[in-house]
Short mmCIF file of C-alpha atoms in Angstrom, two decimals:
data_model
loop_
_atom_site.label_atom_id
_atom_site.label_comp_id
_atom_site.label_asym_id
_atom_site.label_seq_id
_atom_site.Cartn_x
_atom_site.Cartn_y
_atom_site.Cartn_z
CA MET A 1092 25.09 -3.00 -29.89
CA THR A 1093 23.34 -3.35 -26.51
CA LYS A 1094 19.55 -3.47 -26.68
CA ILE A 1095 17.23 -3.08 -23.70
CA GLY A 1096 13.56 -3.51 -24.47
CA LEU A 1097 10.57 -1.70 -22.94
CA ALA A 1098 7.15 -3.35 -23.15
CA TYR A 1099 4.66 -1.08 -24.94
CA ILE A 1100 1.31 -2.84 -24.59
CA ASN A 1101 -2.28 -2.03 -23.69
CA GLY A 1102 -2.58 -1.08 -20.03
CA ALA A 1103 1.13 -0.22 -19.61
CA VAL A 1104 2.41 3.14 -18.38
CA PRO A 1105 5.84 3.33 -20.07
CA GLY A 1106 6.14 7.09 -19.50
CA PHE A 1107 5.44 6.79 -15.77
CA GLU A 1108 9.18 6.74 -15.00
CA ASP A 1109 12.44 6.97 -16.94
CA PHE A 1110 13.74 3.46 -16.09
CA GLY A 1111 17.24 4.86 -15.69
CA CYS A 1112 17.10 6.17 -19.29
CA LEU A 1113 18.03 2.62 -20.36
CA PRO A 1114 15.35 1.37 -22.80
CA THR A 1115 16.62 1.41 -26.37
CA ASP A 1116 13.81 -0.47 -28.13
CA ILE A 1117 10.01 -0.75 -27.95
CA VAL A 1118 8.46 -4.23 -27.71
CA LYS A 1119 4.77 -4.66 -28.54
CA GLU A 1120 2.26 -7.49 -28.01
CA ASN A 1121 3.66 -9.55 -30.86
CA GLY A 1122 7.04 -9.80 -29.11
CA LEU A 1123 8.99 -8.48 -32.09
CA VAL A 1124 11.81 -5.95 -32.16
CA ASN A 1125 12.73 -4.62 -35.58
CA GLY A 1126 10.85 -7.56 -37.10
CA ASN A 1127 12.80 -10.14 -35.11
CA LYS A 1128 11.93 -12.07 -31.96
CA ALA A 1129 12.66 -10.10 -28.79
CA SER A 1130 14.52 -13.07 -27.31
CA ASP A 1131 16.97 -12.91 -30.24
CA GLU A 1132 17.30 -9.11 -30.39
CA LEU A 1133 17.35 -8.00 -26.75
CA ASP A 1134 19.95 -8.20 -24.02
CA ALA A 1135 17.43 -7.27 -21.30
CA LEU A 1136 13.76 -6.36 -20.92
CA ILE A 1137 11.88 -3.93 -18.66
CA ILE A 1138 8.15 -4.45 -18.09
CA PRO A 1139 6.46 -1.30 -16.71
CA GLY A 1140 3.47 -0.94 -14.42
CA GLY A 1141 -0.15 -0.36 -15.36
CA THR A 1142 -3.08 -2.72 -15.72
CA LEU A 1143 -1.31 -5.43 -17.69
CA ILE A 1144 -3.16 -8.26 -15.98
CA GLU A 1145 -6.59 -6.70 -16.51
CA SER A 1146 -5.87 -5.44 -20.03
CA ASN A 1147 -3.93 -8.18 -21.78
CA ASP A 1148 -4.16 -11.83 -22.76
CA ILE A 1149 -1.71 -14.14 -21.02
CA ASN A 1150 -1.10 -15.85 -24.37
CA MET A 1151 0.14 -12.82 -26.31
CA GLY A 1152 3.35 -13.22 -28.30
CA LEU A 1153 5.40 -11.03 -25.97
CA ASN A 1154 4.82 -13.46 -23.11
CA THR A 1155 6.35 -16.30 -25.15
CA GLU A 1156 9.42 -14.14 -25.69
CA ILE A 1157 9.58 -13.25 -21.97
CA LYS A 1158 9.69 -16.94 -21.09
CA LYS A 1159 12.39 -17.58 -23.69
CA MET A 1160 14.55 -14.71 -22.37
CA ALA A 1161 14.11 -16.02 -18.83
CA ARG A 1162 15.29 -19.50 -19.88
CA ASP A 1163 18.28 -17.95 -21.65
CA GLY A 1164 19.32 -16.19 -18.44
CA LYS A 1165 18.74 -12.68 -19.77
CA PRO A 1166 17.72 -9.99 -17.25
CA ILE A 1167 14.00 -9.25 -17.03
CA ILE A 1168 12.79 -6.54 -14.65
CA GLY A 1169 9.06 -6.28 -13.97
CA ILE A 1170 7.83 -3.25 -12.03
CA CYS A 1171 4.41 -3.21 -10.34
CA ALA A 1172 2.07 -4.86 -12.87
CA GLY A 1173 5.19 -6.10 -14.64
CA PHE A 1174 6.04 -7.99 -11.44
CA GLN A 1175 2.47 -9.32 -11.33
CA LEU A 1176 2.81 -10.59 -14.89
CA LEU A 1177 5.91 -12.57 -13.85
CA SER A 1178 4.18 -14.09 -10.80
CA ASN A 1179 2.06 -17.23 -10.41
CA GLN A 1180 -1.32 -15.55 -9.99
CA ILE A 1181 -3.05 -12.30 -9.07
CA ASP A 1182 -6.33 -11.83 -7.20
CA ILE A 1183 -7.83 -8.64 -8.69
CA GLY A 1184 -11.12 -9.08 -6.83
CA ARG A 1185 -10.95 -6.04 -4.57
CA LYS A 1186 -14.50 -5.38 -3.27
CA SER A 1187 -15.58 -8.68 -4.78
CA PRO A 1188 -17.21 -11.27 -2.46
CA VAL A 1189 -14.98 -13.95 -4.00
CA PRO A 1190 -11.41 -13.79 -5.37
CA ILE A 1191 -11.02 -13.00 -9.06
CA VAL A 1192 -7.82 -14.82 -9.91
CA LYS A 1193 -5.80 -14.14 -13.05
CA PRO A 1194 -2.79 -16.28 -14.03
CA GLY A 1195 0.70 -14.90 -14.38
CA LEU A 1196 3.63 -16.40 -16.28
CA GLY A 1197 4.86 -18.35 -13.26
CA LEU A 1198 8.47 -17.15 -13.52
CA ILE A 1199 8.65 -15.81 -9.94
CA ASP A 1200 7.12 -17.99 -7.22
CA VAL A 1201 4.77 -15.43 -5.60
CA ASN A 1202 1.06 -14.64 -5.60
CA PHE A 1203 -0.64 -11.25 -5.41
CA SER A 1204 -3.79 -10.06 -3.66
CA PRO A 1205 -5.34 -6.64 -2.84
CA LEU A 1206 -3.33 -4.21 -0.72
CA ILE A 1207 -3.31 -0.45 -1.32
CA THR A 1208 -0.14 1.54 -0.77
CA SER A 1209 0.88 4.94 -2.16
CA ASP A 1210 3.96 6.04 -0.21
CA ARG A 1211 7.37 7.34 -1.03
CA VAL A 1212 9.45 4.49 0.39
CA LYS A 1213 12.84 3.23 1.45
CA ALA A 1214 13.31 -0.51 1.10
CA LYS A 1215 15.68 -2.98 2.72
CA VAL A 1216 17.77 -5.01 0.28
CA PHE A 1217 18.41 -8.77 0.20
CA LYS A 1218 21.39 -9.88 -1.91
CA ASN A 1219 19.70 -12.56 -4.03
CA SER A 1220 20.33 -11.12 -7.50
CA PHE A 1221 23.05 -9.45 -9.53
CA LEU A 1222 20.81 -6.37 -9.56
CA VAL A 1223 21.54 -5.42 -5.95
CA LYS A 1224 25.27 -6.21 -5.83
CA ASN A 1225 27.06 -3.50 -3.78
CA GLN A 1226 23.71 -1.95 -2.86
CA ASP A 1227 24.50 -1.71 0.85
CA GLU A 1228 22.01 1.04 1.67
CA ASP A 1229 18.23 1.01 1.43
CA VAL A 1230 16.84 1.75 -2.02
CA ASN A 1231 14.48 4.65 -2.77
CA GLY A 1232 11.29 4.82 -4.81
CA PHE A 1233 7.54 4.96 -4.47
CA HIS A 1234 4.50 2.71 -4.33
CA THR A 1235 1.14 3.27 -5.97
CA HIS A 1236 -0.68 -0.03 -5.95
CA THR A 1237 -4.06 -1.65 -5.48
CA TYR A 1238 -2.95 -5.29 -5.61
CA GLY A 1239 0.29 -5.00 -3.67
CA LYS A 1240 0.21 -7.89 -1.19
CA VAL A 1241 3.00 -10.29 -2.19
CA GLU A 1242 3.23 -13.78 -0.74
CA GLY A 1243 5.30 -16.77 -1.81
CA ASP A 1244 8.53 -18.73 -1.66
CA ALA A 1245 10.61 -16.75 -4.17
CA LYS A 1246 13.91 -15.29 -3.08
CA PRO A 1247 13.25 -11.86 -1.54
CA LEU A 1248 14.93 -8.72 -2.86
CA PHE A 1249 13.15 -5.83 -1.13
CA TYR A 1250 11.01 -5.07 1.88
CA SER A 1251 9.50 -1.57 1.77
CA LYS A 1252 8.89 0.57 4.82
CA VAL A 1253 5.38 2.00 4.43
CA GLN A 1254 3.44 4.52 6.50
CA ARG A 1255 -0.04 3.80 5.15
CA MET A 1256 -1.95 0.79 3.85
CA ASN A 1257 -5.56 0.54 2.70
CA TYR A 1258 -6.21 4.23 3.52
CA GLY A 1259 -4.96 3.99 7.12
CA ASP A 1260 -1.69 4.72 8.92
CA THR A 1261 0.28 1.59 9.79
CA ASN A 1262 1.39 2.82 13.23
CA GLU A 1263 2.70 5.93 14.94
CA LYS A 1264 6.30 5.22 13.93
CA GLY A 1265 5.43 4.39 10.33
CA ASP A 1266 7.90 1.51 10.22
CA TYR A 1267 5.77 -1.32 8.84
CA ASN A 1268 7.67 -3.42 6.29
CA ILE A 1269 6.02 -5.24 3.39
CA PHE A 1270 7.42 -7.72 0.86
CA SER A 1271 8.05 -5.63 -2.28
CA GLY A 1272 10.54 -7.45 -4.49
CA ALA A 1273 11.65 -10.95 -5.41
CA CYS A 1274 13.50 -12.93 -8.07
CA ASN A 1275 13.68 -16.41 -9.54
CA ASP A 1276 16.26 -18.93 -8.32
CA ASP A 1277 18.80 -17.80 -10.92
CA GLY A 1278 18.36 -14.13 -10.04
CA ASN A 1279 17.84 -12.94 -13.62
CA VAL A 1280 14.03 -12.57 -13.49
CA ILE A 1281 13.27 -9.76 -11.08
CA GLY A 1282 10.04 -8.25 -9.86
CA THR A 1283 9.44 -5.26 -7.63
CA MET A 1284 6.54 -3.08 -6.50
CA ILE A 1285 8.93 -0.11 -6.17
CA HIS A 1286 8.53 2.45 -8.94
CA GLY A 1287 11.59 4.56 -9.65
CA ILE A 1288 13.92 1.72 -8.72
CA LEU A 1289 16.10 2.42 -11.78
CA ASP A 1290 15.74 6.21 -11.61
CA GLU A 1291 16.69 6.76 -7.98
CA ASN A 1292 19.34 4.10 -7.33
CA PRO A 1293 22.44 4.46 -9.56
CA ILE A 1294 24.14 1.29 -8.30
CA ILE A 1295 21.25 -0.82 -9.58
CA VAL A 1296 21.60 0.73 -13.04
CA GLU A 1297 25.35 0.07 -13.00
CA ASN A 1298 24.71 -3.54 -12.03
CA LEU A 1299 22.31 -4.08 -14.91
CA LEU A 1300 24.69 -2.54 -17.44
CA GLU A 1301 27.57 -4.66 -16.11
CA GLN A 1302 25.47 -7.83 -16.22
CA ILE A 1303 24.74 -7.41 -19.92
CA ASP A 1304 28.30 -6.23 -20.62
CA ALA A 1305 27.07 -2.88 -21.94
CA ARG A 1306 30.02 -0.73 -22.93
CA ASP A 1307 28.21 1.54 -25.38
CA THR A 1308 26.41 3.63 -22.75
CA ASP A 1309 26.40 6.79 -24.89
CA GLU A 1310 24.65 4.86 -27.66
CA ILE A 1311 22.14 3.49 -25.13
CA TYR A 1312 21.25 6.96 -23.89
CA ASN A 1313 20.99 8.33 -27.44
CA ARG A 1314 18.64 5.51 -28.43
CA ASN A 1315 16.67 6.09 -25.25
CA MET A 1316 15.98 9.64 -26.42
CA GLU A 1317 14.46 8.17 -29.57
CA VAL A 1318 12.32 5.81 -27.46
CA LYS A 1319 11.04 8.78 -25.44
CA ARG A 1320 10.21 10.71 -28.60
CA TYR A 1321 8.24 7.70 -29.78
CA LEU A 1322 6.37 7.46 -26.46
CA ASN A 1323 5.51 11.15 -26.50
CA SER A 1324 4.31 11.09 -30.10
CA GLU A 1325 1.11 9.14 -29.29
CA VAL A 1326 -1.80 9.74 -26.92
CA GLY A 1327 -2.25 6.53 -24.91
CA ILE A 1328 -1.13 3.13 -26.18
CA ASN A 1329 -1.89 1.81 -29.67
CA THR A 1330 -4.52 4.51 -30.29
CA GLY A 1331 -2.93 5.98 -33.42
CA ILE A 1332 -3.68 9.48 -32.04
CA LYS A 1333 -0.62 11.60 -32.82
CA VAL A 1334 0.47 14.53 -30.65
CA PRO A 1335 0.97 17.77 -32.61
CA GLN A 1336 3.76 20.23 -31.88
CA ILE A 1337 2.62 23.57 -30.45
CA GLN A 1338 4.34 26.66 -29.11
CA PRO A 1339 4.88 25.95 -25.40
CA ASN A 1340 3.74 28.32 -22.66
CA LYS A 1341 6.39 30.34 -20.86
CA LYS A 1342 4.88 29.25 -17.53
CA PRO A 1343 2.29 26.56 -16.84
CA LYS A 1344 -1.34 27.41 -16.16
CA TYR A 1345 -3.25 25.67 -13.39
CA LEU A 1346 -6.76 24.31 -12.97
CA MET A 1347 -8.20 22.22 -10.13
CA ILE A 1348 -11.01 19.68 -10.46
CA GLY A 1349 -12.88 19.88 -7.14
CA SER A 1350 -16.17 18.41 -6.03
CA ASN A 1351 -18.83 18.29 -3.35
CA GLY A 1352 -18.01 14.69 -2.42
CA SER A 1353 -16.68 11.30 -3.43
CA ASP A 1354 -18.09 9.50 -6.48
CA SER A 1355 -18.45 12.79 -8.32
CA GLY A 1356 -16.28 11.63 -11.23
CA LYS A 1357 -13.19 13.76 -10.56
CA THR A 1358 -10.82 11.05 -11.78
CA PHE A 1359 -12.88 10.45 -14.92
CA ILE A 1360 -13.04 14.18 -15.70
CA LEU A 1361 -9.33 14.77 -15.05
CA THR A 1362 -8.42 11.75 -17.19
CA GLY A 1363 -10.55 12.89 -20.13
CA LEU A 1364 -9.25 16.45 -19.93
CA ALA A 1365 -5.64 15.26 -19.72
CA GLY A 1366 -6.06 13.21 -22.88
CA ALA A 1367 -7.94 15.93 -24.74
CA LEU A 1368 -5.27 18.50 -23.88
CA ARG A 1369 -2.42 16.18 -24.83
CA LYS A 1370 -4.19 15.48 -28.11
CA ARG A 1371 -3.93 19.21 -28.81
CA GLY A 1372 -0.20 19.25 -28.09
CA TYR A 1373 -0.15 20.55 -24.52
CA LYS A 1374 2.31 19.03 -22.07
CA VAL A 1375 0.13 18.28 -19.06
CA ALA A 1376 1.24 17.82 -15.45
CA LEU A 1377 -1.13 15.90 -13.18
CA LEU A 1378 -1.31 16.32 -9.40
CA LYS A 1379 -3.46 14.76 -6.69
CA VAL A 1380 -4.36 16.53 -3.45
CA GLY A 1381 -3.54 14.04 -0.70
CA PRO A 1382 -1.83 10.67 -0.81
CA ASP A 1383 -3.81 8.57 -3.30
CA VAL A 1384 -1.86 9.24 -6.50
CA ARG A 1385 -3.43 6.16 -8.09
CA ASP A 1386 -6.21 8.52 -9.22
CA ILE A 1387 -4.00 10.35 -11.71
CA ILE A 1388 -2.47 7.25 -13.32
CA PRO A 1389 -5.22 6.88 -15.99
CA GLY A 1390 -4.46 10.45 -17.05
CA LEU A 1391 -0.74 9.68 -17.18
CA TYR A 1392 -1.59 6.65 -19.32
CA LEU A 1393 -2.92 9.05 -21.96
CA THR A 1394 -0.32 11.81 -21.62
CA LYS A 1395 2.68 9.46 -21.17
CA GLY A 1396 3.55 11.83 -18.35
CA LYS A 1397 5.92 11.07 -15.51
CA MET A 1398 4.76 10.45 -11.94
CA GLU A 1399 6.69 13.38 -10.51
CA ASP A 1400 8.04 13.34 -6.96
CA PHE A 1401 5.66 16.22 -6.21
CA ALA A 1402 2.58 14.60 -7.76
CA SER A 1403 0.97 13.98 -4.36
CA VAL A 1404 0.24 17.36 -2.72
CA LYS A 1405 0.58 17.23 1.05
CA ILE A 1406 -2.38 17.79 3.33
CA GLY A 1407 -1.41 17.39 6.96
CA HIS A 1408 0.99 14.44 7.18
CA LEU A 1409 -0.47 12.83 4.03
CA GLY A 1410 1.26 13.16 0.67
CA TRP A 1411 4.67 13.69 -0.84
CA ALA A 1412 5.38 17.41 -1.31
CA ASP A 1413 3.96 20.69 0.01
CA ILE A 1414 2.14 23.04 -2.34
CA GLU A 1415 4.76 25.81 -2.08
CA SER A 1416 7.68 23.68 -3.29
CA THR A 1417 5.44 21.98 -5.87
CA ILE A 1418 4.46 25.25 -7.52
CA ALA A 1419 8.08 26.45 -7.46
CA LYS A 1420 9.18 23.31 -9.33
CA LEU A 1421 6.31 23.46 -11.80
CA ASN A 1422 6.82 27.15 -12.57
CA SER A 1423 10.37 26.41 -13.68
CA SER A 1424 9.35 23.32 -15.69
CA ASP A 1425 8.34 22.87 -19.33
CA TYR A 1426 4.73 21.91 -18.56
CA ASP A 1427 1.99 23.93 -20.26
CA ILE A 1428 -0.99 23.06 -18.08
CA VAL A 1429 -1.27 21.63 -14.57
CA LEU A 1430 -4.45 19.73 -13.70
CA ILE A 1431 -5.00 19.09 -10.00
CA GLU A 1432 -7.50 16.54 -8.73
CA GLY A 1433 -9.06 17.34 -5.36
CA VAL A 1434 -9.82 14.83 -2.63
CA MET A 1435 -13.38 13.92 -1.59
CA SER A 1436 -15.27 17.21 -1.08
CA VAL A 1437 -13.24 20.39 -1.42
CA PHE A 1438 -14.15 21.04 2.23
CA THR A 1439 -13.37 17.59 3.62
CA GLY A 1440 -10.78 18.20 6.36
CA LEU A 1441 -11.26 21.99 6.33
CA LEU A 1442 -11.87 22.27 10.08
CA ASN A 1443 -9.02 19.94 11.03
CA GLU A 1444 -6.40 21.83 13.04
CA LYS A 1445 -3.72 20.37 10.76
CA VAL A 1446 -3.39 22.88 7.93
CA PRO A 1447 -3.71 22.55 5.04
CA PHE A 1448 -6.01 19.53 5.21
CA SER A 1449 -8.43 20.07 2.32
CA ALA A 1450 -8.52 20.78 -1.41
CA ALA A 1451 -10.07 24.18 -0.70
CA GLU A 1452 -7.02 25.22 1.34
CA ILE A 1453 -4.67 24.13 -1.44
CA ALA A 1454 -6.66 26.24 -3.93
CA MET A 1455 -6.74 29.18 -1.49
CA SER A 1456 -2.99 29.05 -0.95
CA SER A 1457 -2.15 30.02 -4.51
CA ASN A 1458 -5.36 31.35 -6.09
CA ILE A 1459 -5.81 28.20 -8.15
CA PRO A 1460 -9.01 28.36 -10.26
CA MET A 1461 -11.43 25.48 -10.03
CA ILE A 1462 -14.03 23.47 -11.89
CA LEU A 1463 -16.52 22.34 -9.25
CA ALA A 1464 -18.13 19.02 -10.14
CA SER A 1465 -20.86 16.81 -8.73
CA GLY A 1466 -22.29 13.47 -9.71
CA VAL A 1467 -26.08 13.55 -9.89
CA ASN A 1468 -26.62 9.81 -9.72
CA LYS A 1469 -27.31 9.61 -5.98
CA GLY A 1470 -29.45 12.57 -4.96
CA GLY A 1471 -30.67 13.72 -8.36
CA ILE A 1472 -29.92 16.77 -10.50
CA GLU A 1473 -31.85 19.24 -8.36
CA SER A 1474 -30.16 18.16 -5.14
CA ALA A 1475 -26.74 18.36 -6.78
CA ALA A 1476 -27.51 21.88 -8.06
CA ILE A 1477 -28.47 23.11 -4.59
CA ASP A 1478 -25.37 21.56 -3.04
CA LEU A 1479 -23.09 23.01 -5.73
CA VAL A 1480 -24.51 26.49 -5.21
CA SER A 1481 -23.69 26.24 -1.51
CA HIS A 1482 -20.18 24.97 -2.22
CA ALA A 1483 -19.49 27.61 -4.87
CA ASN A 1484 -20.59 30.46 -2.63
CA MET A 1485 -18.46 29.24 0.27
CA LEU A 1486 -15.46 28.89 -2.07
CA GLU A 1487 -16.03 32.46 -3.25
CA LYS A 1488 -16.02 33.53 0.40
CA PHE A 1489 -12.60 31.90 0.68
CA GLY A 1490 -11.38 33.75 -2.42
CA VAL A 1491 -11.35 30.70 -4.70
CA ASP A 1492 -12.47 31.39 -8.28
CA VAL A 1493 -14.96 28.77 -9.44
CA GLU A 1494 -14.64 29.00 -13.21
CA ALA A 1495 -17.32 26.40 -13.93
CA ILE A 1496 -19.86 24.18 -12.26
CA LEU A 1497 -20.11 20.75 -13.86
CA LEU A 1498 -22.96 18.32 -13.33
CA ASN A 1499 -21.77 14.80 -14.09
CA LYS A 1500 -23.77 11.69 -14.98
CA VAL A 1501 -26.75 13.77 -16.12
CA TYR A 1502 -29.67 11.46 -16.95
CA ASN A 1503 -32.25 14.06 -18.08
CA ASP A 1504 -31.42 17.12 -20.21
CA ASP A 1505 -34.71 18.88 -19.45
CA ILE A 1506 -34.10 18.83 -15.71
CA PHE A 1507 -30.53 20.03 -16.28
CA ASP A 1508 -31.81 22.95 -18.38
CA GLN A 1509 -34.19 23.89 -15.58
CA VAL A 1510 -31.47 24.04 -12.89
CA VAL A 1511 -29.01 26.11 -14.95
CA PRO A 1512 -30.83 29.43 -14.28
CA TYR A 1513 -31.03 28.57 -10.58
CA ILE A 1514 -27.25 28.02 -10.42
CA LYS A 1515 -26.45 31.18 -12.38
CA ASN A 1516 -28.88 33.34 -10.42
CA ASN A 1517 -27.51 32.21 -7.08
CA THR A 1518 -23.76 32.23 -7.75
CA SER A 1519 -21.27 34.32 -9.66
CA VAL A 1520 -20.32 31.30 -11.82
CA GLU A 1521 -20.82 31.93 -15.54
CA ASN A 1522 -20.21 28.44 -16.93
CA VAL A 1523 -22.57 25.60 -16.08
CA LEU A 1524 -21.49 22.41 -17.83
CA LYS A 1525 -22.75 18.85 -18.03
CA LEU A 1526 -21.57 15.36 -18.85
CA PRO A 1527 -24.16 12.70 -19.64
CA LYS A 1528 -24.54 9.44 -17.80
CA LEU A 1529 -22.28 6.85 -19.37
CA LYS A 1530 -24.26 3.77 -20.31
CA SER A 1531 -21.29 1.43 -19.97
CA ALA A 1532 -20.29 2.62 -16.49
CA ASP A 1533 -21.26 -0.70 -14.92
CA MET A 1534 -18.80 -2.68 -17.06
CA ARG A 1535 -16.05 -4.55 -15.24
CA GLY A 1536 -12.72 -2.93 -15.91
CA PHE A 1537 -14.21 0.54 -15.78
CA ILE A 1538 -14.49 1.35 -12.09
CA PRO A 1539 -11.19 2.33 -10.37
CA GLU A 1540 -12.10 0.96 -6.95
CA VAL A 1541 -13.29 -2.40 -8.28
CA GLU A 1542 -11.28 -3.26 -11.38
CA ILE A 1543 -9.84 -0.85 -13.90
CA ARG A 1544 -8.47 -1.35 -17.39
CA TYR A 1545 -6.65 1.81 -18.40
CA GLU A 1546 -7.24 1.50 -22.13
CA LEU A 1547 -11.01 1.12 -21.56
CA PHE A 1548 -11.42 3.77 -18.85
CA THR A 1549 -9.29 6.35 -20.65
CA SER A 1550 -10.90 5.96 -24.08
CA HIS A 1551 -14.37 6.45 -22.61
CA ALA A 1552 -13.22 9.42 -20.55
CA MET A 1553 -11.55 11.24 -23.44
CA ASP A 1554 -14.43 10.54 -25.83
CA LEU A 1555 -17.06 11.80 -23.39
CA ILE A 1556 -15.09 14.93 -22.49
CA GLU A 1557 -14.38 15.85 -26.12
CA SER A 1558 -17.98 15.19 -27.18
CA ASN A 1559 -19.55 17.32 -24.45
CA LEU A 1560 -17.13 20.05 -23.36
CA ASP A 1561 -15.50 22.95 -25.17
CA ILE A 1562 -11.82 22.21 -24.62
CA ASP A 1563 -10.76 25.72 -25.64
CA LEU A 1564 -13.11 27.09 -22.98
CA ILE A 1565 -11.54 24.79 -20.40
CA VAL A 1566 -8.07 25.96 -21.41
CA SER A 1567 -9.17 29.58 -20.97
CA MET A 1568 -10.16 28.82 -17.36
CA ALA A 1569 -6.61 27.84 -16.38
CA ARG A 1570 -4.19 30.55 -15.32
CA GLU A 1571 -0.68 31.12 -14.05
CA VAL A 1572 -0.32 31.11 -10.26
CA GLU A 1573 2.22 31.84 -7.55
CA PHE A 1574 2.21 30.47 -4.05
CA GLY A 1575 0.71 32.93 -1.60
CA LYS A 1576 0.16 31.57 1.91
CA ILE A 1577 -1.26 28.73 3.94
CA TYR A 1578 -4.16 30.05 6.00
CA SER A 1579 -4.08 29.34 9.72
CA PHE A 1580 -6.81 27.35 11.44
CA ASP A 1581 -8.13 30.53 13.11
CA GLU A 1582 -8.25 32.37 9.77
CA ILE A 1583 -10.21 29.52 8.22
CA LYS A 1584 -12.70 29.43 11.10
CA ARG A 1585 -13.31 33.14 10.73
CA LYS A 1586 -14.03 32.73 7.02
CA VAL A 1587 -16.44 29.87 7.71
CA ILE A 1588 -18.35 31.93 10.25
#
């Protein structure tokens, strides 16, 4: 019987994609499958993305088995962080004055360093492995990476055409190509930065199955269903938190997490809510307004949710799918709740003639209710309260329902209690919520833009959300929506005035 392993370890996102519906067996840190060594049991291994380098020890048992499988000529496919694990070394020191270098397994002769990309991509193919035999056209997939610069002497497999890097457009034509896949000299150890490589390119799946002489494809797909049930039975990785079965909603309900600016904690709040809702049995879809879908990955780590092809909501030319088609797909899906993370301030981009170009316009388009959040760590609680009142009243003018105002990183409960009446007396918002300042927020591995470890970030987020917010109240704020309209630039200007 053919067995294709899927690494299930801290920091991995094994539900992020379907991997061609091929994995038949789960492999954990100890490198065992059904009590036996993975190198003896498996015909091939898939290593998913995530924060494997930040979250795991290079000496774990699974890595010994990976090396043994590589020596035996068995196919190993590492995607994103899985590719990094197979490389020589990875510099994870983004925003650090000096490189922070972590070792890889040294199976593919490349090194990694910081480079942010988050595009849907097409990639040129180089015929250096069995995996791309007969793949004469460009392959499809997507990037969502922080450490995506690949350099080295390994045989190339893919070069991805990207439109944006490090938050900026590459050029007017959007035809900048970056090294995005390589293999070892024998072609059996493969790494790529392209997510969805097995989901969106059938020839590659056929090549893998042929390479391992898999003739029992029906059995593979049946066992894959069992793997998916296992993935979906637990919140996060190795937490022991089981997901209960609940009666699903007929249509999903929506809720946006907006803010008055960057560093408000939107990603932290969305992550904690996603985990708390999944823990209660809800199937949660996560969306990001704008192109940087990296922000929703910690939430997907907890929910085991898929990075959908509509997860990045278009504003102007940035993003993957427009809000109209996204809502149409979601309203015919089996999701229960849709959480949408805004971008910067809800009004950032509002007066750009490209429409929509802000989170507020996305909310306006479909009457999506909102939790409006602000971090209080920079200007203080009082300043945040005044700013939130202004934002909430302008959103109301636009017809957006602010279901709650949330002050994040609150350092003094007495001051918070004093500003609550001010907020309620000067807005129509009934719910004023708070999250306390997290004492461990300065720990390495906790800050997305510096270095993030998913298992650390997500556990803190879910614990803080569940300890301080009424989850049933949050659920009651979400509601079913239908797409209405995109407001023109002139209509928006009139509302502002």
